[in-house]
Coordinates of C-alpha atoms in Angstrom, one line a residue:
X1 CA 0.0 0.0 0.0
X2 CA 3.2 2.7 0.5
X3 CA 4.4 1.6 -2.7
X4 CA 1.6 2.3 -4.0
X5 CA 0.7 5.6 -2.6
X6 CA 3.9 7.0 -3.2
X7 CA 3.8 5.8 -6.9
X8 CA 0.6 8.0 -6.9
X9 CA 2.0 10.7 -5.9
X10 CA 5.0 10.5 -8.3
X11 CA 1.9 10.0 -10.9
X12 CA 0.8 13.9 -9.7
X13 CA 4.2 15.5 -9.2
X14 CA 6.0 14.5 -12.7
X15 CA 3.4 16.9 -14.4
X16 CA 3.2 19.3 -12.2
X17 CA 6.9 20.0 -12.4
X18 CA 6.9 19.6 -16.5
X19 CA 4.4 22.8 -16.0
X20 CA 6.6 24.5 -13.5
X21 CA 9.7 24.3 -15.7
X22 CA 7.8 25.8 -18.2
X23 CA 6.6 28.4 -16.4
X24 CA 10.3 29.4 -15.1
X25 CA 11.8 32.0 -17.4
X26 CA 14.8 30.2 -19.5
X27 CA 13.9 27.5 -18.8
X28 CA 13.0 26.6 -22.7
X29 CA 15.6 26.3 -25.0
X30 CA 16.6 30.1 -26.1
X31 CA 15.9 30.7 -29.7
X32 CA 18.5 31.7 -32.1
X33 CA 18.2 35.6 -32.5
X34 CA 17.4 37.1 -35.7
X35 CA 20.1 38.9 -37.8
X36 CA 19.5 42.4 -38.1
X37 CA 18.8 42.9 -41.7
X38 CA 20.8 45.6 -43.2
X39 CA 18.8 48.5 -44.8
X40 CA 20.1 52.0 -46.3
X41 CA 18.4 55.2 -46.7
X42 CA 17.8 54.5 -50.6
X43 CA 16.2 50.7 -49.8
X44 CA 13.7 52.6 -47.1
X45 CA 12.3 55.3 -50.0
X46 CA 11.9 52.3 -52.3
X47 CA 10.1 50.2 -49.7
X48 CA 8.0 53.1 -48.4
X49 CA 6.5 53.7 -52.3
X50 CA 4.7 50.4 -52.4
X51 CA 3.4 50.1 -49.1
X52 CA 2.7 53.7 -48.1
X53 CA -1.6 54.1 -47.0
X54 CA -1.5 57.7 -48.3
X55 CA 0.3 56.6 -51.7
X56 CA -2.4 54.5 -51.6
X57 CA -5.2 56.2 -51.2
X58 CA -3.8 59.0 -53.4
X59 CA -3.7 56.7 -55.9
X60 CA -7.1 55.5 -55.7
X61 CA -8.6 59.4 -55.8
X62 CA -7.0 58.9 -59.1
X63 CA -8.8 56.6 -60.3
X64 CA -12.0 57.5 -58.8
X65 CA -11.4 60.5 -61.3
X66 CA -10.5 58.5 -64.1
X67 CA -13.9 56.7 -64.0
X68 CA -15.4 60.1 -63.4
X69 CA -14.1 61.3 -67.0
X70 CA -15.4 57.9 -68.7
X71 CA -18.7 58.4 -66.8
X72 CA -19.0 62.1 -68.2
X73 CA -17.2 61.2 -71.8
X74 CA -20.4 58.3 -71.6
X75 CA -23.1 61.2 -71.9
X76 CA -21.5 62.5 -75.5
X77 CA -22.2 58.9 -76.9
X78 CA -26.2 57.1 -77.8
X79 CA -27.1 55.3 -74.5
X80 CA -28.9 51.8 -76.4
X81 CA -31.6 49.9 -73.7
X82 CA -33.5 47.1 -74.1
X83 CA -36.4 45.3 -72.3
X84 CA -38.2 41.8 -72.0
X85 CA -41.2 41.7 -70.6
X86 CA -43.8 38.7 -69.9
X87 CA -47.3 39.7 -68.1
X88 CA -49.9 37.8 -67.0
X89 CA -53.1 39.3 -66.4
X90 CA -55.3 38.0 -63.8
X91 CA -58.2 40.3 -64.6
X92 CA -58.9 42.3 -67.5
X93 CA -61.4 45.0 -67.7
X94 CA -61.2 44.9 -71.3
X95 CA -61.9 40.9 -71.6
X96 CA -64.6 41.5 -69.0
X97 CA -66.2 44.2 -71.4
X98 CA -66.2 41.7 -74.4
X99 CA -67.5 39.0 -72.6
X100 CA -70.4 40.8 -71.5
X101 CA -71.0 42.4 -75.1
X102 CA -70.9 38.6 -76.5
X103 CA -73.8 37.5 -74.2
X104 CA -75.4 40.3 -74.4
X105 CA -75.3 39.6 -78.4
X106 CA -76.5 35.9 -78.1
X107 CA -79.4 36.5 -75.5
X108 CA -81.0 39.3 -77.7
X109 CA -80.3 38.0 -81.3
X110 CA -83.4 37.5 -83.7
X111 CA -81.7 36.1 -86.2
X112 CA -82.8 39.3 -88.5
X113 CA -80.6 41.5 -90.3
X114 CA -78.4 41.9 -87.1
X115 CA -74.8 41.5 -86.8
X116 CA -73.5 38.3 -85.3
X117 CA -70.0 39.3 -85.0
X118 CA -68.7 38.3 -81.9
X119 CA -66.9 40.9 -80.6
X120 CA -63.7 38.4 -79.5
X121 CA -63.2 38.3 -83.1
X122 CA -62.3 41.9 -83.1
X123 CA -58.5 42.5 -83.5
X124 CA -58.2 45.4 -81.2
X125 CA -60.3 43.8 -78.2
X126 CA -57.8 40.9 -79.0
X127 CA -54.8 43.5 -78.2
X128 CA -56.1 44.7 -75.2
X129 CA -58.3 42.0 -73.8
X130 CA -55.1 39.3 -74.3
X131 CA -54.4 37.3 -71.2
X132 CA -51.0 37.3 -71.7
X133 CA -48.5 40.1 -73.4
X134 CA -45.1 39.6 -74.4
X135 CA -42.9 42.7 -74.9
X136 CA -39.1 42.7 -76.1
X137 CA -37.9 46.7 -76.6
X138 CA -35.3 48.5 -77.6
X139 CA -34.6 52.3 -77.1
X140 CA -31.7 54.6 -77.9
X141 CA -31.2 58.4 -77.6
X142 CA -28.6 60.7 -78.3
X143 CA -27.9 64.5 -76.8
X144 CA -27.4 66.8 -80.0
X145 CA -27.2 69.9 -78.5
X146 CA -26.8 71.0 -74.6
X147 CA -25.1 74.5 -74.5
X148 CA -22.0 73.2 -73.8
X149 CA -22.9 71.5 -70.6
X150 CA -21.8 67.8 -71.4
X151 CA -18.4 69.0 -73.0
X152 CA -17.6 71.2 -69.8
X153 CA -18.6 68.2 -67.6
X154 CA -16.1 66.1 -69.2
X155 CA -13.2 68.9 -69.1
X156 CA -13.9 69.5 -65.3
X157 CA -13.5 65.9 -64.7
X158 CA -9.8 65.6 -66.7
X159 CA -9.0 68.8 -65.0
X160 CA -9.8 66.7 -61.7
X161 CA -8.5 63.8 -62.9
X162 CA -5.3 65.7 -63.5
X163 CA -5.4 67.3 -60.0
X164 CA -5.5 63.9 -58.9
X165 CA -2.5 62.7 -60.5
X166 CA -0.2 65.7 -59.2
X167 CA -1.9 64.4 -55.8
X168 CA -0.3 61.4 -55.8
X169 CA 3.3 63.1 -56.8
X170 CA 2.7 65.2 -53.8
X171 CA 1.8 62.5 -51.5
X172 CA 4.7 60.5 -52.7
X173 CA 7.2 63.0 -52.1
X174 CA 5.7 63.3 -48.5
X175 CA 6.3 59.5 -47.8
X176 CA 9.9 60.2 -49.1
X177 CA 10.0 63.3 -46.8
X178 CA 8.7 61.4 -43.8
X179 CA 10.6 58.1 -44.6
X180 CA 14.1 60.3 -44.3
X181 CA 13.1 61.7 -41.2
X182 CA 12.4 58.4 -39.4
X183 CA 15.8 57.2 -40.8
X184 CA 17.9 59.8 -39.5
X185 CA 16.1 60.2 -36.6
X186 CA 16.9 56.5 -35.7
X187 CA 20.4 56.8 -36.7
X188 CA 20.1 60.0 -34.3
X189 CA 19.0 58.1 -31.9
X190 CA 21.8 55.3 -32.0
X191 CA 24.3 57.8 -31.8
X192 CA 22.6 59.7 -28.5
X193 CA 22.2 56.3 -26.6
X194 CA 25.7 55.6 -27.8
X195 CA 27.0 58.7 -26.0
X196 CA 24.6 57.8 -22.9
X197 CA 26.4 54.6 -22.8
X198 CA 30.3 56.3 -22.6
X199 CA 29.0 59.1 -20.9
X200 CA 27.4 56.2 -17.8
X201 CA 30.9 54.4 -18.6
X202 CA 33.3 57.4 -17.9
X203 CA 30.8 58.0 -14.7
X204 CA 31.5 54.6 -13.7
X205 CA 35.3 55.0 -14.4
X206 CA 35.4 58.4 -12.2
X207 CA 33.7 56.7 -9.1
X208 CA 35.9 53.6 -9.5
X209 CA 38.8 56.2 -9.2
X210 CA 37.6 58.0 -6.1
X211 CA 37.1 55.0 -4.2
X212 CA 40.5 53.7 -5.0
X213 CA 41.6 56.7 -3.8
X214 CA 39.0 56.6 -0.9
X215 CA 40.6 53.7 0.1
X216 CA 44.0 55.1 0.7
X217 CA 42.5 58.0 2.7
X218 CA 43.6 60.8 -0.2
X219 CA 39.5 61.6 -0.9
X220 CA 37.1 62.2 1.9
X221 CA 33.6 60.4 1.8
X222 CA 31.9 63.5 0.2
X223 CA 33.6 63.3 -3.4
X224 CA 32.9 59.3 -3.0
X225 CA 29.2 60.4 -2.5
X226 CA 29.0 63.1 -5.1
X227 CA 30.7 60.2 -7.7
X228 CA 28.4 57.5 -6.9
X229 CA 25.1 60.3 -7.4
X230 CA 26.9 61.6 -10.8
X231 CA 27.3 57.7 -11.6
X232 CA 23.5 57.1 -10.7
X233 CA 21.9 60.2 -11.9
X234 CA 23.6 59.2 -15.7
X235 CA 21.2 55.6 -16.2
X236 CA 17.8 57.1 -16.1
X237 CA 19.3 59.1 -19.1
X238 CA 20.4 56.1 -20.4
X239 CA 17.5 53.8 -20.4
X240 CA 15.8 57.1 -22.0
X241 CA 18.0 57.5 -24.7
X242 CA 17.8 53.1 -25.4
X243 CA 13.7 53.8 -25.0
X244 CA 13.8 56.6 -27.5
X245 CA 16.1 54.5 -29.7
X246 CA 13.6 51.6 -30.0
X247 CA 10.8 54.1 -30.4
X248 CA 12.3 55.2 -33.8
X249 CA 12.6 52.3 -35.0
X250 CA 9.2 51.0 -34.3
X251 CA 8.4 54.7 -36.3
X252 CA 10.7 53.4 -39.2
X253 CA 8.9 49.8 -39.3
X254 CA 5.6 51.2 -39.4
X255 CA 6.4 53.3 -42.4
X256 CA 7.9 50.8 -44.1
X257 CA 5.6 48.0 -43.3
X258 CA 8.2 45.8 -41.6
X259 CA 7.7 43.3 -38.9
X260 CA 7.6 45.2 -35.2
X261 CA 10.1 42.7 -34.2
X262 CA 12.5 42.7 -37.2
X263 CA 16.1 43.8 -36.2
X264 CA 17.3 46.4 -38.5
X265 CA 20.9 47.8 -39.3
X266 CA 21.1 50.9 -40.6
X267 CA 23.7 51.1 -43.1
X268 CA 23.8 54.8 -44.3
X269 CA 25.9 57.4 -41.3
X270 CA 24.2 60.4 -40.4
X271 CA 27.4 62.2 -40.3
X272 CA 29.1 63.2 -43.6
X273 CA 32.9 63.4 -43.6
X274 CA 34.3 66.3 -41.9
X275 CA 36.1 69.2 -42.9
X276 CA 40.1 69.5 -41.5
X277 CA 39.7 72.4 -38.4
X278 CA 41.5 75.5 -39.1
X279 CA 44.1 76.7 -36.9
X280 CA 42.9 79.8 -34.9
X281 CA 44.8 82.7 -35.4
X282 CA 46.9 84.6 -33.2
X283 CA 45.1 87.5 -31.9
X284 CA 47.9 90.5 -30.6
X285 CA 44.6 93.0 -29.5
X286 CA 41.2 91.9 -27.7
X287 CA 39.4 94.3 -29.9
X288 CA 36.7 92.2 -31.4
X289 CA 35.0 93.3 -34.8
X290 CA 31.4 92.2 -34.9
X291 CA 30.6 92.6 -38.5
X292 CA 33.5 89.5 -38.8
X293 CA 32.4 87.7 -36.1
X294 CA 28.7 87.7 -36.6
X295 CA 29.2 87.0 -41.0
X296 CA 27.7 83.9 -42.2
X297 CA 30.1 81.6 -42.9
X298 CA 31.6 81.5 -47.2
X299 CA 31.3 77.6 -47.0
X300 CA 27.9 77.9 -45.6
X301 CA 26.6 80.3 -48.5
X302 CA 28.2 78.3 -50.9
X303 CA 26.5 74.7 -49.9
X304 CA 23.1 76.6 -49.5
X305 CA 23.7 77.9 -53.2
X306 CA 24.1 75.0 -54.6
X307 CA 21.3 73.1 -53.3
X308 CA 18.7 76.1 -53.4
X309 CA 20.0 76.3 -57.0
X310 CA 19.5 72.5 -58.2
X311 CA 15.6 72.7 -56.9
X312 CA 12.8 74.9 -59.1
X313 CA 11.8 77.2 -55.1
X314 CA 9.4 79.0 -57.2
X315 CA 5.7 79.4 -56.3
X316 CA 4.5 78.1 -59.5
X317 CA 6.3 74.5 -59.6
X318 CA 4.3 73.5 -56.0
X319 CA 2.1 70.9 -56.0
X320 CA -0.4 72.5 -54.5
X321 CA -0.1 75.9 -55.9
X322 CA -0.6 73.5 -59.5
X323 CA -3.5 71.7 -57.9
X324 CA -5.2 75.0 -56.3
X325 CA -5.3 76.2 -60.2
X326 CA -6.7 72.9 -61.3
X327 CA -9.3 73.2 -58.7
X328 CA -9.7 76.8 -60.5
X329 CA -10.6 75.4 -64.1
X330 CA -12.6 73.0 -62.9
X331 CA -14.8 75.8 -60.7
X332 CA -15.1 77.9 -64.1
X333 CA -16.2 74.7 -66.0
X334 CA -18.2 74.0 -63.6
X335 CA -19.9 77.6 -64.1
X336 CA -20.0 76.9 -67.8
X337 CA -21.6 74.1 -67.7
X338 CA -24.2 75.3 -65.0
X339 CA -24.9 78.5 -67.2
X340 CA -26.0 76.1 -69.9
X341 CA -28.9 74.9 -68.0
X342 CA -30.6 78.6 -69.3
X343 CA -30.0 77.3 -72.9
X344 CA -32.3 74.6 -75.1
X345 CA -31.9 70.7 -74.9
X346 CA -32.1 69.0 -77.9
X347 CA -32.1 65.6 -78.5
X348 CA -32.9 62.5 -80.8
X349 CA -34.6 59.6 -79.7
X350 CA -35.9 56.4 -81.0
X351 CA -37.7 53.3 -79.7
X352 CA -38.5 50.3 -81.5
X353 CA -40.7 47.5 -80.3
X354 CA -42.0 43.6 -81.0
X355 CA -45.1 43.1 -79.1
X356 CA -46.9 39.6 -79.0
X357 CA -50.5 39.1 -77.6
X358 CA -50.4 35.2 -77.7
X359 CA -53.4 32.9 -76.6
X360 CA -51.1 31.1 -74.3
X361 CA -48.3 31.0 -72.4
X362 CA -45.6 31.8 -74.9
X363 CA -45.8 33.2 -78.2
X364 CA -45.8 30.5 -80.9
X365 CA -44.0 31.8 -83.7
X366 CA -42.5 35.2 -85.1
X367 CA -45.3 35.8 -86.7
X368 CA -47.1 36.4 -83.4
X369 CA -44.7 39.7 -82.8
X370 CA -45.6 42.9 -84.2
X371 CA -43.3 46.2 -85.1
X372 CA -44.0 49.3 -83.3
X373 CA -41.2 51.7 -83.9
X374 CA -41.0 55.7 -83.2
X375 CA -38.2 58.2 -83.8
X376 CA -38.3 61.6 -82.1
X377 CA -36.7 64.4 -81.5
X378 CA -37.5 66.5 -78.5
X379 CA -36.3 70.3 -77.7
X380 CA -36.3 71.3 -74.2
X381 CA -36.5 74.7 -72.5
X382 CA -36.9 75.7 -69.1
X383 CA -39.6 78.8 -68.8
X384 CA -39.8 78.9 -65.5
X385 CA -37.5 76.8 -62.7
X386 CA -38.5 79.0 -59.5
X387 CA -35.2 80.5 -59.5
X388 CA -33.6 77.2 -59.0
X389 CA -31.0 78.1 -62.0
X390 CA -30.5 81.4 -61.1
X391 CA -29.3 80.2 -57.6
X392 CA -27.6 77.4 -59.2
X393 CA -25.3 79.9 -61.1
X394 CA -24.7 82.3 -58.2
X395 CA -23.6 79.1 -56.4
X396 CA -21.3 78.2 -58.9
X397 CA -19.8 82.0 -59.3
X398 CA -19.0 82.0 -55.7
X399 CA -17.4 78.5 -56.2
X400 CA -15.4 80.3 -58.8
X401 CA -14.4 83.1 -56.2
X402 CA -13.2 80.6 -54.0
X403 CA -11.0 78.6 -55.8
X404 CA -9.2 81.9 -57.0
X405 CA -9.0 83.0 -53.2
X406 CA -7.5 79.5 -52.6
X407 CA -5.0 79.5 -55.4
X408 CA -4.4 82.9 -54.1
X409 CA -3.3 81.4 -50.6
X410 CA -1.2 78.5 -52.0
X411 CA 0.4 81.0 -53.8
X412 CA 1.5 82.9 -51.0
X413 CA 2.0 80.0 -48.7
X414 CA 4.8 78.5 -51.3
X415 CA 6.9 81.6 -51.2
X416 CA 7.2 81.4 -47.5
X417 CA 7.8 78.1 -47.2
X418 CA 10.6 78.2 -49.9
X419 CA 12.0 80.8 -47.8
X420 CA 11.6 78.9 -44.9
X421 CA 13.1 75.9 -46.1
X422 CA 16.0 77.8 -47.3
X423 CA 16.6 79.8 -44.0
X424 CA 16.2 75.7 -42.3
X425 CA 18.9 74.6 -44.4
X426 CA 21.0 77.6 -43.8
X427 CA 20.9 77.1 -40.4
X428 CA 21.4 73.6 -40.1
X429 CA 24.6 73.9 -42.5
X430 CA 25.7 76.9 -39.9
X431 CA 25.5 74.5 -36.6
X432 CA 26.5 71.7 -38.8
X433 CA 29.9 73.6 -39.7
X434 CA 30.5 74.9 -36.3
X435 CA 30.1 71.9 -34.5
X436 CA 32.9 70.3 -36.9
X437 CA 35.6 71.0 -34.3
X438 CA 33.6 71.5 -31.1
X439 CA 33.0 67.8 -30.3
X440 CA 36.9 67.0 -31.1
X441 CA 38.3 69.7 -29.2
X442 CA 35.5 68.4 -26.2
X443 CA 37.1 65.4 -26.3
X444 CA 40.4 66.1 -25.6
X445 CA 39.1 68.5 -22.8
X446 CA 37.9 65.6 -21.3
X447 CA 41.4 63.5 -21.6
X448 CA 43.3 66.3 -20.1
X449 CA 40.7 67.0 -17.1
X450 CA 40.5 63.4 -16.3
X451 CA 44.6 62.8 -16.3
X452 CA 44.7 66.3 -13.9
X453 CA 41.9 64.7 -11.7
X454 CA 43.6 61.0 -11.4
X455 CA 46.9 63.3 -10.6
X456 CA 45.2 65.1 -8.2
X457 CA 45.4 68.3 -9.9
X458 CA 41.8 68.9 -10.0
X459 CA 38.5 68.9 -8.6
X460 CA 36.0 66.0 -9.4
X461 CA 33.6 68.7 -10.3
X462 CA 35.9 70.1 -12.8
X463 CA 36.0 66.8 -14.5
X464 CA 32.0 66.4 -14.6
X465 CA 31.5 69.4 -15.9
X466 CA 34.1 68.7 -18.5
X467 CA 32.0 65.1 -18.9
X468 CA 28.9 67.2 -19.6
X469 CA 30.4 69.4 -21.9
X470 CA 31.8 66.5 -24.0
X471 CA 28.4 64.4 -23.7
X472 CA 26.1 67.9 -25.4
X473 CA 29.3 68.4 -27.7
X474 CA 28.9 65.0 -29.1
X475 CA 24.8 65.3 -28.8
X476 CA 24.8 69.2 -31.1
X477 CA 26.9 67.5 -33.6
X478 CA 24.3 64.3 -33.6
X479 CA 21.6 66.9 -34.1
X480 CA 23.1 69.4 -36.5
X481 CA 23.8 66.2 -38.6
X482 CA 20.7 64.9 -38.7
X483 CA 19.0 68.5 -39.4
X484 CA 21.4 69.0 -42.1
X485 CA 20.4 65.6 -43.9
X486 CA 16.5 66.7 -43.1
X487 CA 16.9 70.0 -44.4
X488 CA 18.5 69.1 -48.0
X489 CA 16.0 66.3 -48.9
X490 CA 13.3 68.6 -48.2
X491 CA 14.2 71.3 -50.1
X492 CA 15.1 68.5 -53.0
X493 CA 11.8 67.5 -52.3
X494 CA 9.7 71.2 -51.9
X495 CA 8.2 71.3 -55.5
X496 CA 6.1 68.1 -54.8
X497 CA 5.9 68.3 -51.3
X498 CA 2.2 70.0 -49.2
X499 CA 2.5 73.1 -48.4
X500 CA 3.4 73.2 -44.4
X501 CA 1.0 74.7 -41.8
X502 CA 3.0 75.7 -39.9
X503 CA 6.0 76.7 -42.4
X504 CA 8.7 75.2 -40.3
X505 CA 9.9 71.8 -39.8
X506 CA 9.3 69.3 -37.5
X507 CA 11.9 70.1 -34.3
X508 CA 14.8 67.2 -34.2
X509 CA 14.6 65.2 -31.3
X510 CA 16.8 66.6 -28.2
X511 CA 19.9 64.9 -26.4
X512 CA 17.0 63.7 -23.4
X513 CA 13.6 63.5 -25.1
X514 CA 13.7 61.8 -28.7
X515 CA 10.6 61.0 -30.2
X516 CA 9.4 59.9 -33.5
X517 CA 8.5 62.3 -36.1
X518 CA 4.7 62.7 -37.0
X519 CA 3.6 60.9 -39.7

């Protein structure tokens, strides 16, 4: 019986443990991890064309307008119908009518000069008193004149259909705008969690060095403290730079319609190569001249030449300035077309018709069908519409108004944004040339304070704020990168790109709070 009770409870623990070790955290054999899958700037855009939802739906507008023009172009042409009809009728006032003739005939006949004819025997009462009636029909009719309105329908909806198109180019060049941001914001990001991690490392290496020295009795317990807080206060900034590094490239997998999980490797660097530092000169007098030291920079004016002069910044080449004049001719065809409402219709129709009256079910032969065919032509006029027209014109006349006032906007919204995009891009190449030397010359600060603090030269707080400097050195230069990348692909892109609300780009994300850019 003990055997057999402890065999029992064997029987309930062997499961209960293959459960547990399940349930215990690595317990499972750890799966391989995926290989990052390398993608460059270029490979994003080409991605982002075919699975972009505003491409997408751009694309469908277009050809939601391109049925729109067949639909119109449809009136210009005959519109051919035909019918087939069967009828059965259960009561017929007609056959009723006969019926009642025909007895009345045969109850009152006197066999005199009368007439016998039954009245069955009459070919109309056969038409309409027929049980059954059998119809097969076919119409046409074609517009011959309508005061223009038909042609100006189809021109307003190629003028649409055209708008369309230049949609798509502009929501296109979005996506491309949008797609570059997300890339270099996640390169930005790399580089900002990078510097979190040396910036937590050289913390680390500082309070290592105090507590050696603690330990001798050269450093009292207040620099060990103030080390170990420096040391401490520098992870929450890390594990925000690694969350805002993940969150951008979530942002650049949703663009691109990549798995959330799928390791990427960006390929392209957010940095371009760097120009050699000039010496600084040897100044003899403190006298400053500000003219010289407030001038924009030669280099500077020279890059922002060249790009501002390899893109059309005019007013005329936007996309939306060129679809705000679209939306102009369509308004004044519209007009046309509604002022041709107060002008005659005339038109051409014709029916022609086989109708069959058999005695049973179905016709028997051909010979059962006769023609009935009609050509017309009708002329229409409207006397009197209650004013409907009148406001139907004054409708479209304001409609008109509008769209000019609109173009009139776009107009003046593209010369500000070029100039805005040009000032962006001037000032991103002016912090991205000043922060060429900055972030070396940081560097080496932070070598030479951290030799005179390990010799004892200086203060512990003279090498963190020499850490700090270095760390928002290396964190400008990130940024000014990034902006300057930003910058030229939107002015490359600013012909086909939507006009900005706000005139200004998005702001880059900072050295503490990166997030993704709006899409």
């Amino acid at each position: 019986m003990m055997a057999l009770s402890r065999a029992r409870r064997w029987c309930v623990a062997l499961p209960l443990a293959g459960v547990a070790y399940l349930m215990v955290p690595g317990a499972l054999p750890a799966q391989a991890p995926q290989a990052p899958t390398p993608l460059s700037l270029a490979e994003a855009l080409r991605l982002a064309k075919g699975s972009s939802e505003s491409v997408g739906i751009a694309r469908a507008g277009e050809q939601r307008a391109r049925g729109q023009v067949g639909q119109r172009r449809a009136a210009l042409l005959p519109q051919i119908n035909t019918t087939l009809n069967w009828q059965k009728q259960l009561q017929n006032q007609f056959a009723a009518i006969a019926e009642r003739s025909n007895s009345s005939g045969a109850g009152g006949g006197t066999g005199g000069g009368s007439d016998t004819t039954s009245a069955a025997d009459n070919p109309i009462t056969r038409i309409f008193a027929s049980q059954y009636n059998f119809n097969f029909g076919l119409s046409a009719s074609q517009p011959i004149f309508t005061g223009g309105r038909l042609r100006a329908d189809v021109r307003a909806a190629q003028v649409a259909r055209e708008s369309a198109e230049i949609g798509i180019t502009s929501a296109e060049a979005q996506v491309q705008l949008d797609v570059t941001q997300a890339y270099y914001d996640a390169l930005l990001t790399e580089r900002l969690s990078a510097i979190a991690d040396s910036t937590l490392v050289q913390a680390e290496r500082t309070l290592r060095q105090v507590q050696l020295t603690r330990n001798v009795g050269s450093t009292s317990e207040f620099e060990l403290i103030r080390a170990r807080v420096t040391r401490d206060n520098q992870r929450p900034q890390l594990l925000q730079a690694r969350t805002n590094r993940e969150a951008a490239l979530i942002r650049l997998r949703q663009l691109l319609d990549l798995p959330a999980n799928q390791p990427l490797q960006l390929t392209d660097s957010i940095a371009e190569s760097t120009a050699p530092v000039e010496a600084a000169e040897t100044f003899t007098s403190v006298n400053v001249d500000a003219a010289q030291v407030l001038a924009l920079d030669p280099r500077v004016q020279r890059s922002v030449a060249s790009v501002v002069s390899a893109t059309d910044t005019t007013a005329r080449a936007r996309a939306a300035v060129r679809q705000a004049q679209k939306s102009v001719d369509v308004a004044q065809l519209q007009l046309k077309s509604t002022k041709s409402q107060r002008l005659p219709q005339l038109s051409a129709t014709t029916n022609y018709q086989r109708l069959a009256y058999p005695t049973g079910v179905l016709p028997r032969s051909l010979a059962d069908f006769f023609p009935n065919w009609t050509v017309g032509i009708g002329l229409s006029y409207p006397l009197f519409t209650g004013g409907r027209v009148r406001n139907e014109i004054v409708a479209a006349e304001a409609g008109v108004i509008e769209a000019r006032q609109r173009l009139k906007l776009a107009q003046e919204g593209a010369t500000l944004d070029a100039r805005l995009a040009a000032l962006q891009l001037t000032e991103a190449e002016s912090n991205w040339q000043a922060s060429i030397g900055t972030a070396s010359q940081a560097q080496r600060a932070y070598e030479i304070a951290e030799v005179r603090f390990r010799e004892g030269i200086s203060t512990q707080l003279e090498l963190s704020e020499t850490r700090v400097q270095l760390q928002q050195a290396l964190a400008n230069r990130a940024r000014a990168a990034r902006d300057l990348q930003v910058a030229r692909k939107r002015l490359e892109l600013l012909p086909y790109l939507p006009l900005s609300q706000s005139g200004s780009a998005s702001a880059a994300p900072s050295a503490s709070t990166t997030t993704g850019p709006s899409r």
